Short mmCIF file of N, CA and C in Angstrom, two decimals:
data_model
loop_
_atom_site.label_atom_id
_atom_site.label_comp_id
_atom_site.label_asym_id
_atom_site.label_seq_id
_atom_site.Cartn_x
_atom_site.Cartn_y
_atom_site.Cartn_z
N MET A 7 31.22 121.44 -61.24
CA MET A 7 32.46 120.84 -60.77
C MET A 7 32.72 121.32 -59.33
N GLN A 8 33.00 120.39 -58.47
CA GLN A 8 33.27 120.68 -57.05
C GLN A 8 34.72 121.11 -56.87
N THR A 9 34.94 122.19 -56.12
CA THR A 9 36.29 122.65 -55.82
C THR A 9 36.74 122.10 -54.48
N LEU A 10 37.95 121.60 -54.45
CA LEU A 10 38.54 121.08 -53.22
C LEU A 10 39.92 121.69 -53.09
N LEU A 11 40.14 122.42 -52.01
CA LEU A 11 41.45 123.01 -51.74
C LEU A 11 42.23 122.05 -50.85
N ILE A 12 43.38 121.63 -51.33
CA ILE A 12 44.26 120.79 -50.54
C ILE A 12 45.17 121.72 -49.75
N ALA A 13 45.17 121.60 -48.45
CA ALA A 13 45.93 122.52 -47.59
C ALA A 13 47.41 122.12 -47.57
N THR A 14 48.05 122.31 -48.73
CA THR A 14 49.46 121.97 -48.86
C THR A 14 50.10 122.86 -49.91
N TRP A 15 51.40 123.01 -49.80
CA TRP A 15 52.20 123.67 -50.84
C TRP A 15 52.88 122.59 -51.70
N ASN A 16 52.71 121.33 -51.33
CA ASN A 16 53.39 120.21 -51.98
C ASN A 16 52.65 119.82 -53.26
N ARG A 17 53.22 120.20 -54.40
CA ARG A 17 52.59 119.92 -55.71
C ARG A 17 52.47 118.42 -55.98
N HIS A 18 53.45 117.64 -55.49
CA HIS A 18 53.38 116.18 -55.68
C HIS A 18 52.11 115.63 -55.02
N LYS A 19 51.86 116.08 -53.80
CA LYS A 19 50.69 115.61 -53.05
C LYS A 19 49.40 116.05 -53.75
N THR A 20 49.36 117.31 -54.20
CA THR A 20 48.17 117.83 -54.89
C THR A 20 47.89 117.03 -56.16
N ARG A 21 48.94 116.78 -56.93
CA ARG A 21 48.77 116.02 -58.18
C ARG A 21 48.29 114.60 -57.88
N GLU A 22 48.87 113.97 -56.87
CA GLU A 22 48.49 112.61 -56.50
C GLU A 22 47.01 112.56 -56.09
N ILE A 23 46.57 113.49 -55.27
CA ILE A 23 45.17 113.52 -54.84
C ILE A 23 44.25 113.81 -56.02
N GLY A 24 44.66 114.73 -56.89
CA GLY A 24 43.87 115.03 -58.09
C GLY A 24 43.70 113.82 -58.98
N GLN A 25 44.78 113.04 -59.16
CA GLN A 25 44.70 111.82 -59.97
C GLN A 25 43.74 110.82 -59.34
N MET A 26 43.79 110.71 -58.03
CA MET A 26 42.94 109.74 -57.35
C MET A 26 41.46 110.14 -57.38
N LEU A 27 41.18 111.44 -57.28
CA LEU A 27 39.78 111.89 -57.32
C LEU A 27 39.20 111.80 -58.72
N GLY A 28 40.02 112.08 -59.73
CA GLY A 28 39.57 111.99 -61.11
C GLY A 28 38.73 113.18 -61.54
N ALA A 29 38.01 112.99 -62.64
CA ALA A 29 37.20 114.06 -63.23
C ALA A 29 36.09 114.48 -62.27
N GLY A 30 35.63 115.70 -62.47
CA GLY A 30 34.54 116.20 -61.64
C GLY A 30 35.01 117.01 -60.45
N TRP A 31 36.31 117.10 -60.27
CA TRP A 31 36.87 117.86 -59.15
C TRP A 31 37.85 118.90 -59.66
N ASP A 32 37.74 120.09 -59.13
CA ASP A 32 38.71 121.15 -59.36
C ASP A 32 39.61 121.16 -58.13
N VAL A 33 40.74 120.47 -58.23
CA VAL A 33 41.64 120.31 -57.09
C VAL A 33 42.71 121.40 -57.14
N ARG A 34 42.79 122.16 -56.07
CA ARG A 34 43.76 123.26 -55.97
C ARG A 34 44.60 123.06 -54.72
N ASP A 35 45.70 123.82 -54.65
CA ASP A 35 46.50 123.80 -53.43
C ASP A 35 46.71 125.23 -52.96
N LEU A 36 47.54 125.41 -51.97
CA LEU A 36 47.71 126.72 -51.35
C LEU A 36 48.35 127.75 -52.28
N ALA A 37 48.96 127.31 -53.36
CA ALA A 37 49.50 128.26 -54.34
C ALA A 37 48.38 129.10 -54.96
N SER A 38 47.15 128.58 -54.93
CA SER A 38 46.01 129.31 -55.50
C SER A 38 45.36 130.25 -54.48
N LEU A 39 45.87 130.27 -53.27
CA LEU A 39 45.34 131.12 -52.21
C LEU A 39 46.45 132.10 -51.80
N PRO A 40 46.45 133.30 -52.40
CA PRO A 40 47.60 134.20 -52.29
C PRO A 40 48.07 134.54 -50.87
N HIS A 41 47.16 134.65 -49.94
CA HIS A 41 47.56 135.06 -48.60
C HIS A 41 47.41 133.94 -47.57
N ALA A 42 47.56 132.71 -48.03
CA ALA A 42 47.43 131.58 -47.12
C ALA A 42 48.57 131.59 -46.11
N PRO A 43 48.24 131.40 -44.84
CA PRO A 43 49.30 131.36 -43.83
C PRO A 43 50.04 130.03 -43.88
N LYS A 44 51.27 130.02 -43.44
CA LYS A 44 52.00 128.77 -43.28
C LYS A 44 51.60 128.22 -41.91
N VAL A 45 50.98 127.07 -41.90
CA VAL A 45 50.51 126.47 -40.66
C VAL A 45 51.60 125.55 -40.13
N GLU A 46 52.10 125.86 -38.96
CA GLU A 46 53.14 125.03 -38.34
C GLU A 46 52.51 123.73 -37.83
N GLU A 47 53.17 122.62 -38.13
CA GLU A 47 52.69 121.32 -37.68
C GLU A 47 53.22 121.07 -36.27
N THR A 48 52.48 121.55 -35.28
CA THR A 48 52.92 121.45 -33.89
C THR A 48 52.26 120.30 -33.14
N GLY A 49 51.40 119.55 -33.80
CA GLY A 49 50.71 118.44 -33.15
C GLY A 49 51.63 117.27 -32.88
N ALA A 50 51.22 116.45 -31.93
CA ALA A 50 51.98 115.24 -31.58
C ALA A 50 51.54 114.04 -32.42
N THR A 51 50.43 114.18 -33.15
CA THR A 51 49.92 113.08 -33.97
C THR A 51 49.60 113.60 -35.37
N PHE A 52 49.46 112.67 -36.30
CA PHE A 52 49.06 113.04 -37.66
C PHE A 52 47.70 113.72 -37.65
N GLU A 53 46.77 113.20 -36.85
CA GLU A 53 45.43 113.78 -36.82
C GLU A 53 45.44 115.21 -36.28
N GLU A 54 46.23 115.46 -35.24
CA GLU A 54 46.31 116.82 -34.70
C GLU A 54 46.85 117.79 -35.75
N ASN A 55 47.88 117.39 -36.48
CA ASN A 55 48.46 118.27 -37.50
C ASN A 55 47.48 118.51 -38.65
N ALA A 56 46.82 117.46 -39.11
CA ALA A 56 45.87 117.62 -40.22
C ALA A 56 44.69 118.49 -39.81
N THR A 57 44.21 118.32 -38.58
CA THR A 57 43.09 119.12 -38.09
C THR A 57 43.49 120.59 -37.99
N LEU A 58 44.66 120.85 -37.48
CA LEU A 58 45.15 122.22 -37.36
C LEU A 58 45.19 122.90 -38.73
N LYS A 59 45.73 122.20 -39.73
CA LYS A 59 45.82 122.77 -41.08
C LYS A 59 44.44 122.98 -41.69
N ALA A 60 43.58 121.97 -41.59
CA ALA A 60 42.26 122.05 -42.21
C ALA A 60 41.43 123.19 -41.63
N LEU A 61 41.39 123.29 -40.32
CA LEU A 61 40.58 124.34 -39.69
C LEU A 61 41.15 125.73 -39.96
N THR A 62 42.46 125.88 -39.90
CA THR A 62 43.07 127.19 -40.15
C THR A 62 42.77 127.68 -41.56
N ILE A 63 42.98 126.82 -42.55
CA ILE A 63 42.78 127.23 -43.95
C ILE A 63 41.29 127.39 -44.25
N SER A 64 40.44 126.57 -43.64
CA SER A 64 39.00 126.66 -43.94
C SER A 64 38.37 127.95 -43.41
N ARG A 65 39.06 128.63 -42.55
CA ARG A 65 38.56 129.92 -42.04
C ARG A 65 38.79 131.05 -43.04
N ILE A 66 39.67 130.82 -44.04
CA ILE A 66 39.94 131.88 -45.02
C ILE A 66 39.54 131.47 -46.44
N PHE A 67 39.09 130.23 -46.62
CA PHE A 67 38.66 129.73 -47.93
C PHE A 67 37.21 129.31 -47.79
N THR A 68 36.36 129.72 -48.74
CA THR A 68 34.93 129.48 -48.58
C THR A 68 34.46 128.08 -48.98
N GLY A 69 35.29 127.32 -49.65
CA GLY A 69 34.88 125.99 -50.08
C GLY A 69 35.39 124.89 -49.16
N LEU A 70 35.40 123.68 -49.69
CA LEU A 70 35.89 122.53 -48.95
C LEU A 70 37.42 122.55 -48.87
N VAL A 71 37.94 122.21 -47.71
CA VAL A 71 39.39 122.14 -47.49
C VAL A 71 39.72 120.74 -47.00
N LEU A 72 40.72 120.14 -47.63
CA LEU A 72 41.20 118.83 -47.21
C LEU A 72 42.66 118.97 -46.83
N ALA A 73 42.96 118.60 -45.60
CA ALA A 73 44.35 118.63 -45.13
C ALA A 73 44.74 117.23 -44.74
N ASP A 74 46.00 116.93 -44.92
CA ASP A 74 46.46 115.63 -44.46
C ASP A 74 47.79 115.79 -43.76
N ASP A 75 48.07 114.84 -42.94
CA ASP A 75 49.41 114.67 -42.43
C ASP A 75 49.68 113.20 -42.55
N SER A 76 50.85 112.89 -43.01
CA SER A 76 51.16 111.50 -43.24
C SER A 76 52.64 111.29 -43.02
N GLY A 77 52.99 110.06 -42.84
CA GLY A 77 54.40 109.77 -42.66
C GLY A 77 54.65 108.29 -42.54
N LEU A 78 55.91 108.01 -42.36
CA LEU A 78 56.41 106.65 -42.29
C LEU A 78 56.64 106.29 -40.83
N GLU A 79 56.20 105.10 -40.45
CA GLU A 79 56.44 104.58 -39.10
C GLU A 79 57.21 103.27 -39.23
N VAL A 80 58.41 103.23 -38.69
CA VAL A 80 59.28 102.06 -38.79
C VAL A 80 59.36 101.40 -37.42
N ASP A 81 59.00 100.12 -37.37
CA ASP A 81 58.96 99.40 -36.09
C ASP A 81 60.31 99.44 -35.37
N ALA A 82 61.40 99.21 -36.09
CA ALA A 82 62.73 99.16 -35.47
C ALA A 82 63.12 100.50 -34.84
N LEU A 83 62.48 101.57 -35.28
CA LEU A 83 62.77 102.91 -34.75
C LEU A 83 61.64 103.41 -33.84
N SER A 84 60.89 102.46 -33.28
CA SER A 84 59.78 102.79 -32.36
C SER A 84 58.78 103.75 -32.98
N GLY A 85 58.51 103.57 -34.27
CA GLY A 85 57.52 104.40 -34.96
C GLY A 85 58.07 105.64 -35.62
N ALA A 86 59.34 105.91 -35.44
CA ALA A 86 59.96 107.06 -36.13
C ALA A 86 60.15 106.70 -37.60
N PRO A 87 60.20 107.69 -38.46
CA PRO A 87 60.19 109.12 -38.21
C PRO A 87 58.82 109.70 -37.87
N GLY A 88 57.72 109.00 -38.12
CA GLY A 88 56.39 109.44 -37.70
C GLY A 88 56.03 110.83 -38.16
N VAL A 89 55.54 111.67 -37.24
CA VAL A 89 55.10 113.02 -37.62
C VAL A 89 56.26 113.89 -38.09
N HIS A 90 57.48 113.41 -37.90
CA HIS A 90 58.66 114.16 -38.34
C HIS A 90 59.21 113.65 -39.67
N SER A 91 58.43 112.85 -40.39
CA SER A 91 58.92 112.23 -41.63
C SER A 91 59.49 113.22 -42.63
N ALA A 92 58.82 114.34 -42.84
CA ALA A 92 59.27 115.31 -43.85
C ALA A 92 60.51 116.07 -43.41
N ARG A 93 60.78 116.09 -42.12
CA ARG A 93 61.93 116.84 -41.60
C ARG A 93 62.81 115.95 -40.71
N PHE A 94 62.86 114.67 -41.03
CA PHE A 94 63.60 113.69 -40.24
C PHE A 94 65.07 114.07 -40.10
N ALA A 95 65.67 114.53 -41.19
CA ALA A 95 67.09 114.90 -41.18
C ALA A 95 67.30 116.38 -40.89
N GLY A 96 66.24 117.08 -40.53
CA GLY A 96 66.35 118.51 -40.22
C GLY A 96 65.23 119.29 -40.87
N PRO A 97 65.01 120.54 -40.42
CA PRO A 97 63.87 121.33 -40.90
C PRO A 97 63.85 121.60 -42.40
N ASN A 98 64.99 121.71 -43.02
CA ASN A 98 65.04 122.00 -44.46
C ASN A 98 65.63 120.84 -45.25
N ALA A 99 65.56 119.65 -44.69
CA ALA A 99 66.15 118.47 -45.34
C ALA A 99 65.39 118.10 -46.60
N SER A 100 66.13 117.61 -47.57
CA SER A 100 65.52 117.11 -48.81
C SER A 100 65.04 115.68 -48.58
N ASP A 101 64.23 115.19 -49.52
CA ASP A 101 63.79 113.79 -49.45
C ASP A 101 64.99 112.86 -49.42
N ALA A 102 66.00 113.16 -50.24
CA ALA A 102 67.20 112.31 -50.31
C ALA A 102 67.93 112.30 -48.96
N GLU A 103 68.02 113.43 -48.30
CA GLU A 103 68.68 113.50 -46.99
C GLU A 103 67.90 112.71 -45.95
N ASN A 104 66.58 112.77 -46.00
CA ASN A 104 65.75 112.00 -45.07
C ASN A 104 65.94 110.51 -45.28
N ARG A 105 65.95 110.08 -46.55
CA ARG A 105 66.16 108.65 -46.84
C ARG A 105 67.54 108.20 -46.39
N PHE A 106 68.55 109.02 -46.63
CA PHE A 106 69.93 108.69 -46.25
C PHE A 106 70.03 108.47 -44.74
N LEU A 107 69.42 109.35 -43.96
CA LEU A 107 69.45 109.21 -42.51
C LEU A 107 68.70 107.95 -42.08
N LEU A 108 67.53 107.71 -42.67
CA LEU A 108 66.75 106.52 -42.34
C LEU A 108 67.55 105.25 -42.60
N ILE A 109 68.12 105.15 -43.78
CA ILE A 109 68.89 103.95 -44.15
C ILE A 109 70.08 103.79 -43.19
N GLY A 110 70.75 104.89 -42.88
CA GLY A 110 71.88 104.83 -41.96
C GLY A 110 71.49 104.31 -40.59
N LYS A 111 70.37 104.77 -40.07
CA LYS A 111 69.91 104.31 -38.76
C LYS A 111 69.55 102.82 -38.80
N LEU A 112 68.92 102.39 -39.88
CA LEU A 112 68.49 100.99 -39.97
C LEU A 112 69.65 100.03 -40.19
N ARG A 113 70.70 100.47 -40.87
CA ARG A 113 71.87 99.61 -41.09
C ARG A 113 72.46 99.12 -39.76
N SER A 114 72.37 99.94 -38.73
CA SER A 114 72.95 99.58 -37.44
C SER A 114 72.25 98.38 -36.79
N PHE A 115 71.05 98.04 -37.26
CA PHE A 115 70.32 96.90 -36.70
C PHE A 115 70.69 95.58 -37.39
N GLY A 116 71.34 95.64 -38.54
CA GLY A 116 71.57 94.44 -39.33
C GLY A 116 70.28 94.05 -40.04
N GLY A 117 70.38 93.25 -41.06
CA GLY A 117 69.20 92.85 -41.82
C GLY A 117 69.02 93.71 -43.06
N ASN A 118 68.06 93.31 -43.88
CA ASN A 118 67.82 93.99 -45.16
C ASN A 118 66.44 94.60 -45.29
N GLU A 119 65.49 94.12 -44.48
CA GLU A 119 64.11 94.62 -44.56
C GLU A 119 63.61 94.88 -43.14
N PHE A 120 62.84 95.96 -43.03
CA PHE A 120 62.37 96.38 -41.72
C PHE A 120 60.88 96.69 -41.79
N PRO A 121 60.06 95.98 -41.00
CA PRO A 121 58.62 96.23 -41.03
C PRO A 121 58.31 97.71 -40.78
N ALA A 122 57.39 98.22 -41.58
CA ALA A 122 57.04 99.64 -41.51
C ALA A 122 55.64 99.83 -42.06
N ARG A 123 55.14 101.03 -41.88
CA ARG A 123 53.85 101.37 -42.47
C ARG A 123 53.84 102.85 -42.78
N PHE A 124 53.11 103.20 -43.82
CA PHE A 124 52.78 104.59 -44.09
C PHE A 124 51.39 104.83 -43.51
N ARG A 125 51.23 105.93 -42.80
CA ARG A 125 49.94 106.30 -42.23
C ARG A 125 49.58 107.69 -42.75
N CYS A 126 48.33 107.86 -43.14
CA CYS A 126 47.83 109.15 -43.59
C CYS A 126 46.52 109.43 -42.87
N VAL A 127 46.42 110.63 -42.33
CA VAL A 127 45.16 111.09 -41.76
C VAL A 127 44.73 112.31 -42.55
N MET A 128 43.54 112.24 -43.14
CA MET A 128 42.97 113.36 -43.88
C MET A 128 41.83 113.95 -43.06
N VAL A 129 41.79 115.27 -43.03
CA VAL A 129 40.73 115.97 -42.31
C VAL A 129 40.05 116.91 -43.28
N LEU A 130 38.74 116.82 -43.33
CA LEU A 130 37.92 117.65 -44.21
C LEU A 130 37.24 118.72 -43.36
N ALA A 131 37.31 119.97 -43.84
CA ALA A 131 36.69 121.07 -43.10
C ALA A 131 36.08 122.06 -44.09
N SER A 132 35.16 122.85 -43.58
CA SER A 132 34.55 123.92 -44.37
C SER A 132 34.14 125.05 -43.43
N ARG A 133 34.59 126.25 -43.75
CA ARG A 133 34.24 127.45 -42.98
C ARG A 133 34.48 127.30 -41.48
N GLY A 134 35.63 126.73 -41.14
CA GLY A 134 36.00 126.58 -39.74
C GLY A 134 35.34 125.45 -39.00
N GLU A 135 34.60 124.61 -39.73
CA GLU A 135 33.90 123.46 -39.12
C GLU A 135 34.55 122.16 -39.58
N LEU A 136 34.81 121.28 -38.65
CA LEU A 136 35.36 119.97 -38.95
C LEU A 136 34.25 119.08 -39.49
N LEU A 137 34.46 118.50 -40.68
CA LEU A 137 33.45 117.62 -41.29
C LEU A 137 33.77 116.14 -41.10
N GLY A 138 35.05 115.81 -40.95
CA GLY A 138 35.40 114.41 -40.77
C GLY A 138 36.89 114.18 -40.78
N SER A 139 37.29 113.04 -40.24
CA SER A 139 38.69 112.63 -40.20
C SER A 139 38.76 111.20 -40.74
N PHE A 140 39.74 110.93 -41.60
CA PHE A 140 39.80 109.67 -42.33
C PHE A 140 41.24 109.16 -42.34
N THR A 141 41.44 107.90 -41.95
CA THR A 141 42.79 107.34 -41.84
C THR A 141 42.99 106.22 -42.85
N GLY A 142 44.17 106.22 -43.45
CA GLY A 142 44.58 105.14 -44.35
C GLY A 142 45.96 104.65 -43.96
N ILE A 143 46.15 103.34 -43.99
CA ILE A 143 47.44 102.74 -43.61
C ILE A 143 47.81 101.70 -44.66
N ILE A 144 49.08 101.66 -45.02
CA ILE A 144 49.61 100.59 -45.88
C ILE A 144 50.84 100.00 -45.18
N HIS A 145 50.81 98.70 -44.99
CA HIS A 145 51.93 98.00 -44.34
C HIS A 145 52.92 97.54 -45.39
N GLY A 146 54.15 97.40 -44.98
CA GLY A 146 55.20 96.93 -45.88
C GLY A 146 56.52 96.89 -45.16
N SER A 147 57.59 97.10 -45.93
CA SER A 147 58.94 97.05 -45.39
C SER A 147 59.80 98.15 -45.97
N ILE A 148 60.78 98.57 -45.19
CA ILE A 148 61.81 99.47 -45.68
C ILE A 148 63.00 98.62 -46.09
N ILE A 149 63.54 98.90 -47.27
CA ILE A 149 64.75 98.22 -47.73
C ILE A 149 65.90 99.23 -47.67
N LEU A 150 67.11 98.72 -47.72
CA LEU A 150 68.28 99.58 -47.52
C LEU A 150 68.90 100.09 -48.81
N GLU A 151 68.27 99.81 -49.94
CA GLU A 151 68.75 100.36 -51.22
C GLU A 151 67.59 101.05 -51.91
N GLU A 152 67.87 102.20 -52.48
CA GLU A 152 66.81 102.94 -53.18
C GLU A 152 66.56 102.30 -54.54
N ARG A 153 65.28 102.16 -54.87
CA ARG A 153 64.89 101.60 -56.17
C ARG A 153 63.70 102.37 -56.70
N GLY A 154 63.81 102.80 -57.94
CA GLY A 154 62.69 103.47 -58.60
C GLY A 154 62.83 104.97 -58.62
N GLU A 155 62.26 105.57 -59.66
CA GLU A 155 62.35 107.02 -59.87
C GLU A 155 61.03 107.72 -59.63
N SER A 156 59.95 106.99 -59.50
CA SER A 156 58.63 107.60 -59.34
C SER A 156 58.40 107.98 -57.89
N GLY A 157 57.41 108.83 -57.69
CA GLY A 157 57.00 109.19 -56.35
C GLY A 157 57.92 110.21 -55.72
N PHE A 158 57.85 110.27 -54.40
CA PHE A 158 58.64 111.24 -53.64
C PHE A 158 58.77 110.73 -52.21
N GLY A 159 59.43 111.47 -51.36
CA GLY A 159 59.58 111.07 -49.97
C GLY A 159 60.34 109.76 -49.84
N TYR A 160 59.74 108.81 -49.18
CA TYR A 160 60.37 107.51 -48.91
C TYR A 160 59.94 106.44 -49.91
N ASP A 161 59.28 106.83 -50.99
CA ASP A 161 58.73 105.85 -51.95
C ASP A 161 59.78 104.88 -52.49
N SER A 162 61.00 105.33 -52.70
CA SER A 162 62.02 104.48 -53.31
C SER A 162 62.61 103.44 -52.36
N VAL A 163 62.25 103.48 -51.08
CA VAL A 163 62.74 102.48 -50.12
C VAL A 163 61.61 101.72 -49.43
N PHE A 164 60.36 101.98 -49.81
CA PHE A 164 59.22 101.31 -49.19
C PHE A 164 58.64 100.28 -50.14
N VAL A 165 58.59 99.02 -49.69
CA VAL A 165 57.99 97.92 -50.46
C VAL A 165 56.67 97.56 -49.78
N PRO A 166 55.53 97.79 -50.46
CA PRO A 166 54.25 97.45 -49.84
C PRO A 166 54.09 95.94 -49.70
N ALA A 167 53.41 95.51 -48.66
CA ALA A 167 53.18 94.08 -48.41
C ALA A 167 52.54 93.44 -49.63
N GLY A 168 53.07 92.28 -50.02
CA GLY A 168 52.53 91.55 -51.16
C GLY A 168 53.15 91.92 -52.50
N TYR A 169 54.10 92.84 -52.50
CA TYR A 169 54.76 93.29 -53.73
C TYR A 169 56.26 93.14 -53.61
N ALA A 170 56.94 93.04 -54.75
CA ALA A 170 58.40 93.00 -54.77
C ALA A 170 58.98 94.36 -55.12
N GLU A 171 58.15 95.24 -55.68
CA GLU A 171 58.61 96.56 -56.11
C GLU A 171 58.38 97.59 -55.01
N THR A 172 59.22 98.63 -55.04
CA THR A 172 59.01 99.76 -54.14
C THR A 172 57.91 100.64 -54.72
N PHE A 173 57.38 101.55 -53.89
CA PHE A 173 56.44 102.55 -54.39
C PHE A 173 57.08 103.34 -55.52
N GLY A 174 58.38 103.54 -55.47
CA GLY A 174 59.09 104.28 -56.51
C GLY A 174 59.18 103.54 -57.83
N GLU A 175 58.98 102.23 -57.81
CA GLU A 175 59.02 101.43 -59.03
C GLU A 175 57.64 101.16 -59.61
N LEU A 176 56.62 101.21 -58.78
CA LEU A 176 55.27 100.89 -59.24
C LEU A 176 54.70 102.00 -60.11
N GLN A 177 53.85 101.63 -61.06
CA GLN A 177 53.13 102.63 -61.84
C GLN A 177 52.26 103.44 -60.90
N SER A 178 52.07 104.71 -61.20
CA SER A 178 51.35 105.59 -60.28
C SER A 178 49.93 105.09 -60.01
N GLU A 179 49.26 104.49 -61.00
CA GLU A 179 47.91 104.00 -60.78
C GLU A 179 47.89 102.89 -59.73
N ILE A 180 48.88 102.00 -59.79
CA ILE A 180 48.96 100.91 -58.82
C ILE A 180 49.30 101.47 -57.44
N LYS A 181 50.31 102.33 -57.40
CA LYS A 181 50.71 102.93 -56.12
C LYS A 181 49.53 103.66 -55.48
N ASN A 182 48.83 104.47 -56.28
CA ASN A 182 47.71 105.25 -55.73
C ASN A 182 46.60 104.36 -55.19
N SER A 183 46.38 103.20 -55.83
CA SER A 183 45.33 102.31 -55.36
C SER A 183 45.71 101.61 -54.06
N LEU A 184 47.00 101.49 -53.80
CA LEU A 184 47.49 100.83 -52.59
C LEU A 184 47.80 101.78 -51.45
N SER A 185 48.16 102.99 -51.78
CA SER A 185 48.81 103.88 -50.83
C SER A 185 47.94 104.29 -49.65
N HIS A 186 48.60 104.67 -48.59
CA HIS A 186 47.94 105.20 -47.40
C HIS A 186 47.08 106.40 -47.75
N ARG A 187 47.59 107.26 -48.62
CA ARG A 187 46.84 108.44 -49.03
C ARG A 187 45.62 108.01 -49.84
N GLY A 188 45.80 107.03 -50.73
CA GLY A 188 44.68 106.52 -51.52
C GLY A 188 43.60 105.90 -50.64
N ARG A 189 44.02 105.18 -49.62
CA ARG A 189 43.06 104.54 -48.71
C ARG A 189 42.29 105.57 -47.90
N ALA A 190 42.99 106.60 -47.43
CA ALA A 190 42.30 107.67 -46.69
C ALA A 190 41.36 108.43 -47.62
N LEU A 191 41.83 108.70 -48.84
CA LEU A 191 41.02 109.46 -49.79
C LEU A 191 39.78 108.67 -50.21
N ALA A 192 39.89 107.35 -50.31
CA ALA A 192 38.72 106.52 -50.62
C ALA A 192 37.64 106.71 -49.55
N LYS A 193 38.05 106.87 -48.31
CA LYS A 193 37.09 107.11 -47.23
C LYS A 193 36.48 108.51 -47.34
N VAL A 194 37.28 109.48 -47.80
CA VAL A 194 36.75 110.83 -48.03
C VAL A 194 35.69 110.79 -49.13
N VAL A 195 36.00 110.10 -50.23
CA VAL A 195 35.05 109.98 -51.35
C VAL A 195 33.77 109.30 -50.89
N GLU A 196 33.91 108.26 -50.09
CA GLU A 196 32.73 107.56 -49.55
C GLU A 196 31.90 108.52 -48.69
N PHE A 197 32.56 109.37 -47.93
CA PHE A 197 31.87 110.37 -47.12
C PHE A 197 31.05 111.31 -48.01
N PHE A 198 31.64 111.74 -49.14
CA PHE A 198 30.92 112.62 -50.06
C PHE A 198 29.69 111.92 -50.64
N ARG A 199 29.78 110.62 -50.87
CA ARG A 199 28.67 109.87 -51.47
C ARG A 199 27.53 109.62 -50.49
N SER A 200 27.85 109.60 -49.21
CA SER A 200 26.81 109.27 -48.21
C SER A 200 25.96 110.47 -47.83
#
C-alpha cells in the first residue's frame, strides 16, 4: 500500500482526497506528523502556496507529499476571494462567516447568480524535490442562498455548470467526480500511472 501525506490539517480535505483515491492508498494528513510546521501561505497564486507547502513538508517526511491550494474565483469580484478563500472574512473566520461576506458583497451587484469557478492546484513532492503540479477547475455560479448540508467551505452556494444543485446538495461521489480537487487529483493519479 502506497502512503501519501496530504500537507493539510483539514480533515475534510483529507477525507475527500482519500475517497477519490480509493483502496490501495494509505492517506494521512499533518495530524500524523507530530512536529510538522505550520506553513504560512504567503504566495500570490494557488501554485506558489501549494509548492511552498509540498516542498516544506517533503523535507521532513520520507514518503510522497501532496499539497494543494484551492479557492473560489468570482468574476464579479475580479477573481476574489481567490487565494484568500479560507480567510476571506478574516484570519480566523469560519466557513459560515466567509459565505456571509461573499453573499453580502454579491448582493450589491443585483442578480441571483454570479459566474465563478473553483480552482485547485496540487503539487506532488518527495524529499524536497518537486515531482509535478496539477490544476483542476470547475466552472459554475454562486447563488445568494445557501442550500445543502454536505461539503464545506463555499459548497452550499456553488452550483456547478450543468447542474441545478449546489455542491452542498450533491452526493459526495457526484461532487468528487466534478470538483476542482477531483479534476486535479485525476491528473495526479494519471501521473502515478505513467
